[in-house]
mmCIF file of C-alpha atoms in Angstrom:
data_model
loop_
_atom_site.group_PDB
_atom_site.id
_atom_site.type_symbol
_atom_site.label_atom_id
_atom_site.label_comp_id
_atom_site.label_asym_id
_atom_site.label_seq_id
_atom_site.Cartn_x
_atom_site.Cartn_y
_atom_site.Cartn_z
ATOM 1 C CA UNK A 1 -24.136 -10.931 -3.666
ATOM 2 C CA UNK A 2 -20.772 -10.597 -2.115
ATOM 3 C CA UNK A 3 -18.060 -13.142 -2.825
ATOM 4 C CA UNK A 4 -14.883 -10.908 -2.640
ATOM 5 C CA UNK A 5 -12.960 -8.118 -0.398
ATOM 6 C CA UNK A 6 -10.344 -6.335 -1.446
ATOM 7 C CA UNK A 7 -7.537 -5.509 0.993
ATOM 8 C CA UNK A 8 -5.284 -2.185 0.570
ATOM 9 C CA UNK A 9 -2.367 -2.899 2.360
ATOM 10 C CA UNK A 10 -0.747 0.137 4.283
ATOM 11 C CA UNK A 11 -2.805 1.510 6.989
ATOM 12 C CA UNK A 12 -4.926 -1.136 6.921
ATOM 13 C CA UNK A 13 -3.286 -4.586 7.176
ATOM 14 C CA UNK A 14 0.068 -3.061 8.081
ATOM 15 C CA UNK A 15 0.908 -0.152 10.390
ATOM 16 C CA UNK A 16 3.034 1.798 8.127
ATOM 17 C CA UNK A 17 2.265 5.351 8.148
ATOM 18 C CA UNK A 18 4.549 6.667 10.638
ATOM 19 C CA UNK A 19 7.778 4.690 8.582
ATOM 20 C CA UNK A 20 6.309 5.812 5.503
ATOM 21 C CA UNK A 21 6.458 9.296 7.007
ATOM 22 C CA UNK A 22 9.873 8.756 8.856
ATOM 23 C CA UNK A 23 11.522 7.056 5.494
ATOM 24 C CA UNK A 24 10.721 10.581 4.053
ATOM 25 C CA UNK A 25 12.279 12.369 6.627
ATOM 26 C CA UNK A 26 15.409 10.886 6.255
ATOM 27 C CA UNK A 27 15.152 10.847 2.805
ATOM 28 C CA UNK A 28 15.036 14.117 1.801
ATOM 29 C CA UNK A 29 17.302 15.222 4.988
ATOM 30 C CA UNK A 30 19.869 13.027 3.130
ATOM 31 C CA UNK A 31 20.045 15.326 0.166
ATOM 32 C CA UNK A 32 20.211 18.130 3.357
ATOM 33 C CA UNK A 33 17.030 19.692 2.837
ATOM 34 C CA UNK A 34 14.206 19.877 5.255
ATOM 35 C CA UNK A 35 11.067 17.429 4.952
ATOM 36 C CA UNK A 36 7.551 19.311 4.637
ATOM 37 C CA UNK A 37 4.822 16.828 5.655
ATOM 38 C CA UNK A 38 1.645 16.528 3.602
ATOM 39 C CA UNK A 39 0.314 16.934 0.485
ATOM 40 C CA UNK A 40 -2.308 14.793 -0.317
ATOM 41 C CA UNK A 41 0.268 11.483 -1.014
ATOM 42 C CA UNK A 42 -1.213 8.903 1.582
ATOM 43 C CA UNK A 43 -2.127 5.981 -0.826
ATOM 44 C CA UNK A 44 -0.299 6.718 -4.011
ATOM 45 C CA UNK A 45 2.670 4.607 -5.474
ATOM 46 C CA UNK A 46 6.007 5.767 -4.186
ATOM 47 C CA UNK A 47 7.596 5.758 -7.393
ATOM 48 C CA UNK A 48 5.336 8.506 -7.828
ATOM 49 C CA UNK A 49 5.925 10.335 -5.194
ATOM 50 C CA UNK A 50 9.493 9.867 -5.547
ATOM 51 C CA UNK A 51 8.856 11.860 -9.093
ATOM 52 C CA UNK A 52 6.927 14.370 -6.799
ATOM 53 C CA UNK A 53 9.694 14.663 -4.541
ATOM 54 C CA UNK A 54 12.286 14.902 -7.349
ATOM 55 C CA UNK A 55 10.988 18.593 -8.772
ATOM 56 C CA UNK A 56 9.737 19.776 -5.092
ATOM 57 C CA UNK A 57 13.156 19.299 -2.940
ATOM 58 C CA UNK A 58 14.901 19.737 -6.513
ATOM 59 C CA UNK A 59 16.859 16.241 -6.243
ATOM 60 C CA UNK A 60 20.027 15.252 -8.194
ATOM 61 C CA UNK A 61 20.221 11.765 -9.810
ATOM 62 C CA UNK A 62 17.288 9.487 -11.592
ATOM 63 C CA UNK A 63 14.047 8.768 -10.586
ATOM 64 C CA UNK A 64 15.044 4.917 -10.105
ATOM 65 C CA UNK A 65 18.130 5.903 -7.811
ATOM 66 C CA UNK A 66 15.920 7.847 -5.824
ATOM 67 C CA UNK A 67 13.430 5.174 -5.585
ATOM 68 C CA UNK A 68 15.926 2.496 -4.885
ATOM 69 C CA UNK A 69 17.600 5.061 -2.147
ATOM 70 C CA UNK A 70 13.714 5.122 -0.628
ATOM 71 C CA UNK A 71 13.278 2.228 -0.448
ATOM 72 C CA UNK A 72 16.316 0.649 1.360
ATOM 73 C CA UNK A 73 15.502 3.271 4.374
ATOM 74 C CA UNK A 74 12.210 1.827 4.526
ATOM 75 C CA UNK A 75 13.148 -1.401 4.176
ATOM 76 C CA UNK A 76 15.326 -1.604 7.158
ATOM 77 C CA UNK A 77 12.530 0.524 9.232
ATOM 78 C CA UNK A 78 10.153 -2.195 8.062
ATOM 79 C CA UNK A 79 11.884 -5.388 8.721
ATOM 80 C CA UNK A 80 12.536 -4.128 12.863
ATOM 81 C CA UNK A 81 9.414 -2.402 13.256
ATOM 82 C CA UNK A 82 6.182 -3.055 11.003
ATOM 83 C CA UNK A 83 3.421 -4.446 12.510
ATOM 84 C CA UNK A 84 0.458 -5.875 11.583
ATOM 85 C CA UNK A 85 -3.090 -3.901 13.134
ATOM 86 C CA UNK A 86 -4.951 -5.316 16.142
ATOM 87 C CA UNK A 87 -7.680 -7.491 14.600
ATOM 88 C CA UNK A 88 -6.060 -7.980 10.813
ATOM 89 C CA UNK A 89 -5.805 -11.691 11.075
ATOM 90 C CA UNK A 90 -9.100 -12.349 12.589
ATOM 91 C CA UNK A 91 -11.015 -10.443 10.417
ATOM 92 C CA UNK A 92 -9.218 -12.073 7.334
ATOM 93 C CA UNK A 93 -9.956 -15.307 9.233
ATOM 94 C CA UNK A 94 -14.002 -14.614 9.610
ATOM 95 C CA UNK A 95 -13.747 -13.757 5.750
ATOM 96 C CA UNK A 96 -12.212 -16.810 4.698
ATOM 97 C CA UNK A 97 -14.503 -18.852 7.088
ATOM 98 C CA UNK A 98 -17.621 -16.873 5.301
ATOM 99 C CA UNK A 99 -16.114 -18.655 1.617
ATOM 100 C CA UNK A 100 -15.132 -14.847 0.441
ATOM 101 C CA UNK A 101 -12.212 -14.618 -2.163
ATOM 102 C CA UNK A 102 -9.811 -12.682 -0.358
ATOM 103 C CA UNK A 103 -7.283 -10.004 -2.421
ATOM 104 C CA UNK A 104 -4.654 -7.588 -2.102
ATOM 105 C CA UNK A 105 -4.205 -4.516 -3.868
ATOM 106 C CA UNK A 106 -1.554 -2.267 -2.892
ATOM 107 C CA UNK A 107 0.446 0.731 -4.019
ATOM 108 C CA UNK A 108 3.602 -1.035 -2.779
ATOM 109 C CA UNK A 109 5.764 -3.292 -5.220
ATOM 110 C CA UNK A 110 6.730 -6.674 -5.295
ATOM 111 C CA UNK A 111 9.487 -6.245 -3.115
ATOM 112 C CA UNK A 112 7.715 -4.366 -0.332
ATOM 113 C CA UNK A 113 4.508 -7.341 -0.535
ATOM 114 C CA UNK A 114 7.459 -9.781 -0.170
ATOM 115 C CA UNK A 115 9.028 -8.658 2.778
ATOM 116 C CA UNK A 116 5.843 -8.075 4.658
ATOM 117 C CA UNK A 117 4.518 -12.065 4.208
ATOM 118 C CA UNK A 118 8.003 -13.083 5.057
ATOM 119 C CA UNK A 119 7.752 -11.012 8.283
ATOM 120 C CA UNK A 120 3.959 -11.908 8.585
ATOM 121 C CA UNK A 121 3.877 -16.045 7.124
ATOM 122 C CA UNK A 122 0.495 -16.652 8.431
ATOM 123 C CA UNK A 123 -1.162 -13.864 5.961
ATOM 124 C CA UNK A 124 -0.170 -16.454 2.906
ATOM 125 C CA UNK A 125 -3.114 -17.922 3.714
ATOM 126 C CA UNK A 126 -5.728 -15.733 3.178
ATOM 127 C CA UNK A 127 -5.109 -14.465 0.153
ATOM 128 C CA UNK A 128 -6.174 -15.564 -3.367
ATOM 129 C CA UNK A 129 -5.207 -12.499 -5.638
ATOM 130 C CA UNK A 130 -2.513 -9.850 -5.021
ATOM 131 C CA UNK A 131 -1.931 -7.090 -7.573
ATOM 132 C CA UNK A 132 1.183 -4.777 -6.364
ATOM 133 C CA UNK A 133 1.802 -1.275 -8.016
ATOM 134 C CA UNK A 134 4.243 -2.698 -10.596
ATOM 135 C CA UNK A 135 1.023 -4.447 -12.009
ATOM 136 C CA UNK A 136 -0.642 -1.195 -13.259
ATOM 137 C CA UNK A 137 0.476 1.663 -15.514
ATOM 138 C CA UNK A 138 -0.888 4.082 -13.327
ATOM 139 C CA UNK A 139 -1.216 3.930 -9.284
ATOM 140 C CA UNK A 140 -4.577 5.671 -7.139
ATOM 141 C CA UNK A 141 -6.416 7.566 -6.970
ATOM 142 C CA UNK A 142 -6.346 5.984 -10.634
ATOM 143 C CA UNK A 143 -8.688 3.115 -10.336
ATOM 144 C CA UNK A 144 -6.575 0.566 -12.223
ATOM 145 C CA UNK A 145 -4.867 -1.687 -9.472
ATOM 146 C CA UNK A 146 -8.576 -2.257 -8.368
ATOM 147 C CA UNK A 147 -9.797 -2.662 -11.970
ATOM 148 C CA UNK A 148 -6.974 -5.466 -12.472
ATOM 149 C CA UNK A 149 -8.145 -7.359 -8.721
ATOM 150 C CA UNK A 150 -11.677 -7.497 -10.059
ATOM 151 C CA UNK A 151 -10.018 -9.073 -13.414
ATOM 152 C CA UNK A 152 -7.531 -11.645 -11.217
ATOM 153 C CA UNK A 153 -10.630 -12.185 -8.919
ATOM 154 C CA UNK A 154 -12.965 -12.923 -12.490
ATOM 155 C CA UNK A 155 -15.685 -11.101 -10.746
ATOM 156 C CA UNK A 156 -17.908 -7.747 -11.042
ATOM 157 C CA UNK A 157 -17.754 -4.578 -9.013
ATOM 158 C CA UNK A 158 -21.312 -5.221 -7.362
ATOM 159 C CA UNK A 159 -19.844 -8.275 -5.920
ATOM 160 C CA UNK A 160 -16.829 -6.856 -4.127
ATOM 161 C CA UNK A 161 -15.893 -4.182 -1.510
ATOM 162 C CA UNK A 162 -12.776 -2.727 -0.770
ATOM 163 C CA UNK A 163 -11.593 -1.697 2.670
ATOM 164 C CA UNK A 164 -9.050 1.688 2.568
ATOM 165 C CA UNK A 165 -7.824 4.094 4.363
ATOM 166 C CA UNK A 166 -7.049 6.861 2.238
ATOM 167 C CA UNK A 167 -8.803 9.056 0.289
ATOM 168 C CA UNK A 168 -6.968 8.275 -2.570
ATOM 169 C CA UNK A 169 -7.539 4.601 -1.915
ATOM 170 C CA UNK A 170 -10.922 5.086 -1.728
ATOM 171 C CA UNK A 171 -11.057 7.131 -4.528
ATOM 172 C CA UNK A 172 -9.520 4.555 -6.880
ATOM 173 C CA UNK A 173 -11.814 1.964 -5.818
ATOM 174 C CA UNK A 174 -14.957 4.743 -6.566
ATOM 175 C CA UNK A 175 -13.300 5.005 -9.534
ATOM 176 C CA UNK A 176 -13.527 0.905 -10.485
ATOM 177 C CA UNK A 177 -17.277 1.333 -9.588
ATOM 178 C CA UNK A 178 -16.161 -1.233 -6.559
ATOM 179 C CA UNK A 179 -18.013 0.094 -2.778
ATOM 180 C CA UNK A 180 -15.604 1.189 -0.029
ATOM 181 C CA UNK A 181 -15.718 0.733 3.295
ATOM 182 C CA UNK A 182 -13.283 2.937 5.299
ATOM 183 C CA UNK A 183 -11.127 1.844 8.355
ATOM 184 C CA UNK A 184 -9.899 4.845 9.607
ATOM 185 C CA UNK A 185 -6.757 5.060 11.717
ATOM 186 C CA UNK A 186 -4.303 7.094 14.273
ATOM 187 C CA UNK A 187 -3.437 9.285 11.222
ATOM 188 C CA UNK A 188 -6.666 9.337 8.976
ATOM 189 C CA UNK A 189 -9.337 9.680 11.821
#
């Protein structure tokens, strides 16, 4: 029986793809080299990324200035333009009329999860359990910030689903054992 969804958060709550892929532009054009889209990242933490990025564009400094670099472009991006999808609220609405446990787990950290329920106030009420990637040792397509919502949450895989996005959303939440529904969007169709 069902008694829980699990919410990821970007491109699917938020619409953040195109600042996630903008942040990256300017980025790496910051260290004047040229941005290559792709690569199979949509989903993952960005600290991770940010380790990707490191020994692709062959970046100076550590992997926590470059993070911290990140994630002040985004920041600002975020704060004037992230919105929240068409239909997010009234869907978490339905669930929490229906008596589900709502969560949240996300590849973003603390700070990012802050700043969007300061810009969005009304989503504090929905949900119950939020795990953020500084929760986990290891971000998706590992399973383990879905492993540790099922633990928060007290429940079993069988009576859960996750909605993603991505495919390495989805395959992290495989991975927990935990069903997925995908909600595709503009830039996973």
């Amino acid at each position: 029986m069902l008694k829980a969804v699990i919410f990821d958060l970007d491109g699917l709550l938020v619409d953040s793809t195109a600042l996630h892929i903008q942040t990256d532009q300017e980025f790496i054009k910051s260290f004047g080299k040229l941005y290559l889209p792709g690569g199979g990242r949509e989903g993952m933490r960005i600290i991770d990324i940010i380790r990707e990025y490191k020994d692709i564009y062959n970046l100076p400094d550590n992997i926590e200035e470059l993070y911290t670099k990140r994630q002040q472009i985004f920041f600002g991006l975020a704060r004037k333009y992230l919105q929240l999808f068409n239909g997010s609220l009234s869907l978490l609405k339905k669930l929490q009329q229906r008596k589900l446990k709502i969560a949240l787990a996300t590849s973003g950290d603390r700070e990012y999860v802050k700043l969007v329920f300061e810009k969005f106030p009304q989503l504090n009420d929905y949900f119950s359990v939020i795990v953020t990637s500084e929760d986990v040792a290891r971000g998706k397509p590992n399973p383990d910030v879905y492993k540790k919502a099922l633990e928060k949450l007290k429940l079993n895989a069988d009576e859960t689903v996750v909605l993603e996005d991505s495919a390495n959303g989805i395959t992290a939440a495989k991975l927990a054992g935990i069903q997925v529904i995908c909600i595709p969007n503009r830039f996973y169709p």
